[in-house]
Tab-separated table of C-alpha atoms in Angstrom:
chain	number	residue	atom	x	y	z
A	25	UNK	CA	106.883	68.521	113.590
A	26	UNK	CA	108.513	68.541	116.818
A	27	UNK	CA	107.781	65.300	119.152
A	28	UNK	CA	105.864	65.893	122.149
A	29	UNK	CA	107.221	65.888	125.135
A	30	UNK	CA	106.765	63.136	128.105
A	31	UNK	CA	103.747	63.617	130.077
A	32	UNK	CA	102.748	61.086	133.597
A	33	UNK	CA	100.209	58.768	132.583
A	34	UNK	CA	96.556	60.431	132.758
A	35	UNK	CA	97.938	64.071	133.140
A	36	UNK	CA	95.498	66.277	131.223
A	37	UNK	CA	97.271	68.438	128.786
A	38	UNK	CA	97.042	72.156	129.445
A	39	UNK	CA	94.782	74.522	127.269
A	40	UNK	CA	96.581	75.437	124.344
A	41	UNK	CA	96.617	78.080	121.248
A	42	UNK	CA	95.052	77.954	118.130
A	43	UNK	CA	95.671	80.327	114.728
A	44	UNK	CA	93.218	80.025	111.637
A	45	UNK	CA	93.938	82.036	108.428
A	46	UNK	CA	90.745	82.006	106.457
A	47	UNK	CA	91.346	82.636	103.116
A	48	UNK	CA	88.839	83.376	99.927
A	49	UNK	CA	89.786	79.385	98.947
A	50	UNK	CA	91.399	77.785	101.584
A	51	UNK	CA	91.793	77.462	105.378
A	52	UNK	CA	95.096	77.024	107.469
A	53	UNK	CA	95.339	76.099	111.168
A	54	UNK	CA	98.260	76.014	113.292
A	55	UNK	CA	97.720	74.921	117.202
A	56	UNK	CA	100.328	75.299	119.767
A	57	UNK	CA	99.265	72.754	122.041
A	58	UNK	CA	99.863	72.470	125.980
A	59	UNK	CA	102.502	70.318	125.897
A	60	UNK	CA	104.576	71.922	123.719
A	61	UNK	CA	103.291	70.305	120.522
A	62	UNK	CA	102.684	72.014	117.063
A	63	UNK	CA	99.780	70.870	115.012
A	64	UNK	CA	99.004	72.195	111.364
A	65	UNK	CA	96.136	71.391	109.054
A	66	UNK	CA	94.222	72.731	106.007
A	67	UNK	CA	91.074	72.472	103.896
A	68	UNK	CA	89.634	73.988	100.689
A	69	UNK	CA	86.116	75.578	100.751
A	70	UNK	CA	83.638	74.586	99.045
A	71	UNK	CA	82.679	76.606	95.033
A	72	UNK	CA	80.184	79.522	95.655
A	73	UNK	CA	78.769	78.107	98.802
A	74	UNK	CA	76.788	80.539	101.607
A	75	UNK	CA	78.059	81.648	104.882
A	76	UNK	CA	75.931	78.798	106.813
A	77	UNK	CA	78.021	75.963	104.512
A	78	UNK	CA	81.417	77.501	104.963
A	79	UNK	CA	80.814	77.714	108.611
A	80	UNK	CA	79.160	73.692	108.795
A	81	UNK	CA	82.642	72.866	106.788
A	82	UNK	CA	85.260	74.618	109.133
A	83	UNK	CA	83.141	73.186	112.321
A	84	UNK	CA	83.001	69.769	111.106
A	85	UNK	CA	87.097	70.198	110.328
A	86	UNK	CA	87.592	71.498	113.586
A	87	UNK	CA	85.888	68.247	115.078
A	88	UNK	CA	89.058	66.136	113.223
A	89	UNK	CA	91.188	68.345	114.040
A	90	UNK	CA	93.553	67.414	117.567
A	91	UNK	CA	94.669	71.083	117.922
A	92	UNK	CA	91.547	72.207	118.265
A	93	UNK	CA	90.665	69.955	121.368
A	94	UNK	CA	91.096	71.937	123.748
A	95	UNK	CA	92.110	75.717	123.693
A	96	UNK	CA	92.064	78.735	125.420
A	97	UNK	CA	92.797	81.259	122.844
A	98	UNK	CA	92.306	81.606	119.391
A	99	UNK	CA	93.454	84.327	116.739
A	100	UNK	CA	92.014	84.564	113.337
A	101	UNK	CA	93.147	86.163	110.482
A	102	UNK	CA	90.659	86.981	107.342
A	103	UNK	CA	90.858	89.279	104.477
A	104	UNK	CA	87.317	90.484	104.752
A	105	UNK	CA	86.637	94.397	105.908
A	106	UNK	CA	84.990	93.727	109.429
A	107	UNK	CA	83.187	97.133	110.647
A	108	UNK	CA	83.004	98.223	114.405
A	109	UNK	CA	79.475	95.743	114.893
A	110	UNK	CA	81.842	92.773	114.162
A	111	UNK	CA	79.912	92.032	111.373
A	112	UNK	CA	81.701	91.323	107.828
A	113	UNK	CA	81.053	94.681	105.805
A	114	UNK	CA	82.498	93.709	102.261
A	115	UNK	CA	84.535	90.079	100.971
A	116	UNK	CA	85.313	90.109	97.441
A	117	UNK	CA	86.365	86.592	97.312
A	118	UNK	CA	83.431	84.985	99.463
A	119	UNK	CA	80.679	87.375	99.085
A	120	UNK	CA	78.142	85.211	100.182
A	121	UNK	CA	79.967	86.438	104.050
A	122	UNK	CA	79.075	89.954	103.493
A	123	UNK	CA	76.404	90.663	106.435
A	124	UNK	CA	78.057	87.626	108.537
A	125	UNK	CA	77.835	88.414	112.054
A	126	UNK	CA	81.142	87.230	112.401
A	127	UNK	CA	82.253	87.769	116.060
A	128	UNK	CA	79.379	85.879	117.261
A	129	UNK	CA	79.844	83.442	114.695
A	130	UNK	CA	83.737	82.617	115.848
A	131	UNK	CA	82.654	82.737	119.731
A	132	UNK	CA	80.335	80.207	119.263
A	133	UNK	CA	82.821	77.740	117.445
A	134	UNK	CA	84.781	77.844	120.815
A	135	UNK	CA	82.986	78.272	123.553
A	136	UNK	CA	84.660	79.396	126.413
A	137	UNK	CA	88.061	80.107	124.515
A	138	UNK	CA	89.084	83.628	124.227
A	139	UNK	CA	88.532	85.190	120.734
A	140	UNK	CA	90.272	87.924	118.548
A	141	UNK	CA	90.687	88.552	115.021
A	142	UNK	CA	92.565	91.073	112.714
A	143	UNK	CA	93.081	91.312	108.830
A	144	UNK	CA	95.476	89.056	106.879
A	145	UNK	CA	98.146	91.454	105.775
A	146	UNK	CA	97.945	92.861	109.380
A	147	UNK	CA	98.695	89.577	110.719
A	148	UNK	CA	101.544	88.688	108.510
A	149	UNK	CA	103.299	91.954	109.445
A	150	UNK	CA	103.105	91.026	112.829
A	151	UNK	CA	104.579	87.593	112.108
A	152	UNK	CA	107.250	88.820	110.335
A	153	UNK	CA	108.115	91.496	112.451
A	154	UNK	CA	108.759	89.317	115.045
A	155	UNK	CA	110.563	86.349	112.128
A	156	UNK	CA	113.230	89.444	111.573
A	157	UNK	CA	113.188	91.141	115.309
A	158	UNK	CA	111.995	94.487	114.028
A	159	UNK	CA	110.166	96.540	115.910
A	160	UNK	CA	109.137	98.983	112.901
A	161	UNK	CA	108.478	96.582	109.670
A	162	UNK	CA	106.395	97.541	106.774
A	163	UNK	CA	104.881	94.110	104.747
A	164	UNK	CA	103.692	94.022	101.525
A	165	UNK	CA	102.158	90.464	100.481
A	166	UNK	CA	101.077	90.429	96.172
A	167	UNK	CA	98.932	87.652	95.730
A	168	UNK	CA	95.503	87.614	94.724
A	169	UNK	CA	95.218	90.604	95.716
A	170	UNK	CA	97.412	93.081	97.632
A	171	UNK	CA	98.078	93.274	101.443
A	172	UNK	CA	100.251	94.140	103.947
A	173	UNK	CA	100.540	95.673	107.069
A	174	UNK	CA	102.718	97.731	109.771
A	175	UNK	CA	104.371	97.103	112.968
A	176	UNK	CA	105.232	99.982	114.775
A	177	UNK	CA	106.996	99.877	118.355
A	178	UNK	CA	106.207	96.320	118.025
A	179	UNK	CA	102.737	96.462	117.721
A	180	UNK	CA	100.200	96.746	114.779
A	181	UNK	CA	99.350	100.278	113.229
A	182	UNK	CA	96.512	101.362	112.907
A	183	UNK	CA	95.637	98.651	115.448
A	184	UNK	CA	92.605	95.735	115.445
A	185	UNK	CA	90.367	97.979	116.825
A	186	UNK	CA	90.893	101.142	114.578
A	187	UNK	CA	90.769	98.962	111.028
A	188	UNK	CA	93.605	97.600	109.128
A	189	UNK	CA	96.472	98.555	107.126
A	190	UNK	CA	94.689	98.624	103.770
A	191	UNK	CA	98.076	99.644	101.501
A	192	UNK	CA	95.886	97.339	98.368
A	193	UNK	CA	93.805	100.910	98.470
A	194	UNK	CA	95.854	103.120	98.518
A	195	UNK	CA	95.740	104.708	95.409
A	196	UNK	CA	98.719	105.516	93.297
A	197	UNK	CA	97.415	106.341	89.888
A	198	UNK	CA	93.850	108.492	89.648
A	199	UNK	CA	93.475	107.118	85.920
A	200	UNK	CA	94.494	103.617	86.656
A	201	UNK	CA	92.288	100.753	86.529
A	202	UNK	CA	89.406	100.168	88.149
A	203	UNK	CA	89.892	97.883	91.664
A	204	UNK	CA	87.008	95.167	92.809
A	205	UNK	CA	86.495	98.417	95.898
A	206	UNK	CA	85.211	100.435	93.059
A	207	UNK	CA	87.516	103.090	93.051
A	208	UNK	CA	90.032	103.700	90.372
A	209	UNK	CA	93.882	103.437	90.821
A	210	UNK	CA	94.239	101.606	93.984
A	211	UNK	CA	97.614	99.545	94.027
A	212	UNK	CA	95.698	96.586	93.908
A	213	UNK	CA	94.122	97.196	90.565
A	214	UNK	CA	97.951	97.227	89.069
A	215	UNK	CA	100.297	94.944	91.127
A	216	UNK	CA	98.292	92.123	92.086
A	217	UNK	CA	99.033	88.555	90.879
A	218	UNK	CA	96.149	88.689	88.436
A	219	UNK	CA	96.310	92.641	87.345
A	220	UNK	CA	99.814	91.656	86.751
A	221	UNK	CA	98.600	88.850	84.241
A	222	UNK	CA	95.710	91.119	82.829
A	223	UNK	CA	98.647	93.983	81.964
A	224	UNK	CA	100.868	90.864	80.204
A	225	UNK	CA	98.116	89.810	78.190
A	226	UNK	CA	96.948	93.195	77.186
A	227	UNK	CA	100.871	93.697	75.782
A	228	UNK	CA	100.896	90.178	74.263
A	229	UNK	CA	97.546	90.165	72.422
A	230	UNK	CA	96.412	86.591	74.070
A	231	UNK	CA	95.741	85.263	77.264
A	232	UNK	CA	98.962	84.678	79.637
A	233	UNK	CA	98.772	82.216	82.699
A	234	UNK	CA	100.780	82.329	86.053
A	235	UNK	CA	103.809	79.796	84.222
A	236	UNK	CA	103.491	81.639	80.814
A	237	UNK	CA	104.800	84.525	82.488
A	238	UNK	CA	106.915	83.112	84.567
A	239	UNK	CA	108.421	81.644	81.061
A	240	UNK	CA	108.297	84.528	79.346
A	241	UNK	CA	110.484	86.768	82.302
A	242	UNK	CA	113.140	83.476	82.153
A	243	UNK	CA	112.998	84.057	77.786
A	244	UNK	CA	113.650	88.470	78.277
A	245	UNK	CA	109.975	88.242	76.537
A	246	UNK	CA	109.030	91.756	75.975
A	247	UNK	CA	105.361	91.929	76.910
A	248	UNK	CA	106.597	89.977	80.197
A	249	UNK	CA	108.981	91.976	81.110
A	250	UNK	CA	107.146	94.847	80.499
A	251	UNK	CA	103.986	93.963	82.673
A	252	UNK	CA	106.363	92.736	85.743
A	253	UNK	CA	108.109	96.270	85.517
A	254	UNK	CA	104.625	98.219	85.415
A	255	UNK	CA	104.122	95.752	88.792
A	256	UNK	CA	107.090	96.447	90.084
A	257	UNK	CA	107.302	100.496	89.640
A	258	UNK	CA	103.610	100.383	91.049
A	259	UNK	CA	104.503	98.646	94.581
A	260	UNK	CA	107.918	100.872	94.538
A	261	UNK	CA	105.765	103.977	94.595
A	262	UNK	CA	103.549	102.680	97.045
A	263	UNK	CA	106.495	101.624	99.527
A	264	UNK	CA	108.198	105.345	99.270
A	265	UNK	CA	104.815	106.738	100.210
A	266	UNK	CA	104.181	104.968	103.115
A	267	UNK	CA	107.903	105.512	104.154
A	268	UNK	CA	107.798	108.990	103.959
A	269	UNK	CA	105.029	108.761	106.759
A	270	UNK	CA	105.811	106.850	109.345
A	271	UNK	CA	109.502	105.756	108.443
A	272	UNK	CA	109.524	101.726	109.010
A	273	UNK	CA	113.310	100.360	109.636
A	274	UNK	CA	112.803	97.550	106.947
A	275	UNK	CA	110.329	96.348	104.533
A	276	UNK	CA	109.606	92.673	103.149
A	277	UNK	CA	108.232	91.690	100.283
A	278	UNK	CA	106.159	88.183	100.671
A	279	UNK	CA	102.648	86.703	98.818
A	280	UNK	CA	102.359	83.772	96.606
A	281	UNK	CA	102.989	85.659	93.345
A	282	UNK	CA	106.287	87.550	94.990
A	283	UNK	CA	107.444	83.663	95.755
A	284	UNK	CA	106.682	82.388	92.440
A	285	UNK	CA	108.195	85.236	90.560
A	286	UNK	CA	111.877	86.099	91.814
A	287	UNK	CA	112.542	88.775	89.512
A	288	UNK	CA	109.826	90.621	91.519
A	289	UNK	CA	111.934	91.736	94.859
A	290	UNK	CA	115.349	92.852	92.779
A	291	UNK	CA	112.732	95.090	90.485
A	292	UNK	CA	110.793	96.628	93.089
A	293	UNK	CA	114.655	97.264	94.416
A	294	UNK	CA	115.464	99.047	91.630
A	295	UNK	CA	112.719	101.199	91.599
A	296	UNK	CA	112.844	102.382	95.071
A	297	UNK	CA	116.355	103.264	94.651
A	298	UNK	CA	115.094	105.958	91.811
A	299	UNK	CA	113.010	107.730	94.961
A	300	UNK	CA	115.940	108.211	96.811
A	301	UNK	CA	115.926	112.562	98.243
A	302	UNK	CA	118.663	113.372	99.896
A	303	UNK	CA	118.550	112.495	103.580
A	304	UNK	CA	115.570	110.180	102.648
A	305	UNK	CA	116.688	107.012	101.780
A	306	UNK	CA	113.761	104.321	100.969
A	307	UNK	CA	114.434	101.434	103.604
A	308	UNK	CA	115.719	98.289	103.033
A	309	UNK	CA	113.840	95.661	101.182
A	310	UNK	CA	113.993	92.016	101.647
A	311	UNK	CA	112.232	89.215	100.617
A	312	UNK	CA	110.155	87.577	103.814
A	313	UNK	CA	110.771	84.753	106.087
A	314	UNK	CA	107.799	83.262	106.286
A	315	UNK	CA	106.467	83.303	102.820
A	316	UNK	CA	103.227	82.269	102.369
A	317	UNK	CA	102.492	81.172	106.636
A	318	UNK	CA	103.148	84.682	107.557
A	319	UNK	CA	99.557	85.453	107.763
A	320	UNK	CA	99.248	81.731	109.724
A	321	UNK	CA	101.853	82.570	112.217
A	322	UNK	CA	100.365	86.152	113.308
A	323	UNK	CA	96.865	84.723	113.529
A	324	UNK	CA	99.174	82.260	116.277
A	325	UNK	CA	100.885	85.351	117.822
A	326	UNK	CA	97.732	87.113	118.118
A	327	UNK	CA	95.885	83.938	120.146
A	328	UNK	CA	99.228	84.366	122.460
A	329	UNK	CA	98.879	87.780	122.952
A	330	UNK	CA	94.989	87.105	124.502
């Protein structure tokens, strides 16, 4: 953490910026404070709690937390679908949130600070578009579930205030699984961490965890391999759709899973290369910068941009 620079004795430190990633299990925070100082925290919700609790948790974190002092602009990034009334419309992970007036509910955790919000996958985009200094970046984060987003012209499309980048639902297979949206096919239903995991132990007969199949991919096993390819072929497809649209200069592969699994990226690579059409070529793909704070640092870029 960088040290702080010297300030005159009793000089109040200027307002500074605070990013929050709320996730369906944890909570990051990253303050850029007035004087130049970076702070960083993180806490773990609570097991099927309500709204009201998760709220009471991050307010009485915020209290121990010195970033959060004294700011004048925060930006928050959340995987939740958040309709036009700024009230949470659907949450998979934290259900209980579904109904949450959430604008309201933010504003009133800092009062007087300036207040904005966007999905996850948006917000790591935007993070890593400005990580690589690419104005046009397509990001694709496999984790839990699947997310991403787009930076066109250096800014998000389809912009905070139009919805996000949902690329997890866009669907790529009418017959394929079912997704946790309720329709059938979406890329999310095949290439997330734990559809990749449901695919491996459908091939193997038995259950597989997260190091099993990292084990079996190191051991050539079959049913691992096999699964991983169905993952990869899945996001490849996805990718050449999206660039056929709107033509991004570069796209980066990032999520937890994608970290923990490097055979991931050079697969996906592969299979993009097979979509190739004469005077079409599939961008470039590249593993991200940020990794798992990508999401982190745009909520921060987004408070800097208020």
């Amino acid at each position: 953490m960088p040290a702080a620079p010297d300030r005159q004795p009793g000089a109040a430190a200027a307002p500074g910026r605070l990013g929050i990633d709320i996730g369906g299990t944890k909570v990051a925070l990253r303050a850029e404070t007035g004087d130049g100082r970076i702070e960083e925290s993180a806490f773990t919700w609570g097991v099927h709690q309500d709204a009201d609790r998760d709220l009471a948790d991050l307010a009485a974190h915020l209290e121990e937390f010195p970033g959060a002092a004294d700011v004048r602009a925060v930006g928050v990034a959340v995987p939740a679908t958040v309709g036009p009334d700024e009230r949470i419309t659907a949450w998979p992970s934290r259900p209980a949130w579904s109904g949450l007036a959430l604008g309201p509910a933010l504003r009133a955790l800092f009062p007087g600070a300036a207040v904005a919000w966007a999905d996850d996958g948006d917000l790591g985009a935007l993070a890593e578009a400005d990580a690589a200094d690419c104005p046009h970046l397509l990001y694709v984060g496999v984790g839990t579930g699947v997310g991403g987003g787009l930076v066109l012209n250096g800014s998000l499309c389809p912009g905070p205030d139009r919805g996000s980048f949902e690329i997890g639902h866009l669907v790529i297979d009418q017959d394929g699984p079912e997704c946790v949206c309720g329709r059938r096919g979406c890329l999310q239903a095949t290439a997330s961490g734990p559809a990749t995991l449901a695919h491996a132990a459908a091939l193997r007969g038995a259950p597989v965890t997260f190091d099993e199949l990292r084990a079996g991919l190191r051991d050539r096993l079959p049913w691992a391999v096999a699964a991983l390819d169905r993952t990869a072929r899945a996001l490849a497809t996805a990718i050449t759709g999206v660039g056929e649209l709107v033509h991004p200069e570069r796209v980066v592969l990032g999520g937890g899973f994608t970290a923990g699994i490097p055979d991931l990226l050079p697969r996906v690579t592969t299979h993009l290369t097979t979509h190739h059409r004469p005077g079409h070529p599939t961008p470039p793909l590249s593993p991200a910068r940020l990794s798992g704070l990508s999401s982190l640092r745009g909520a921060l870029l987004l408070a800097r941009r208020l």
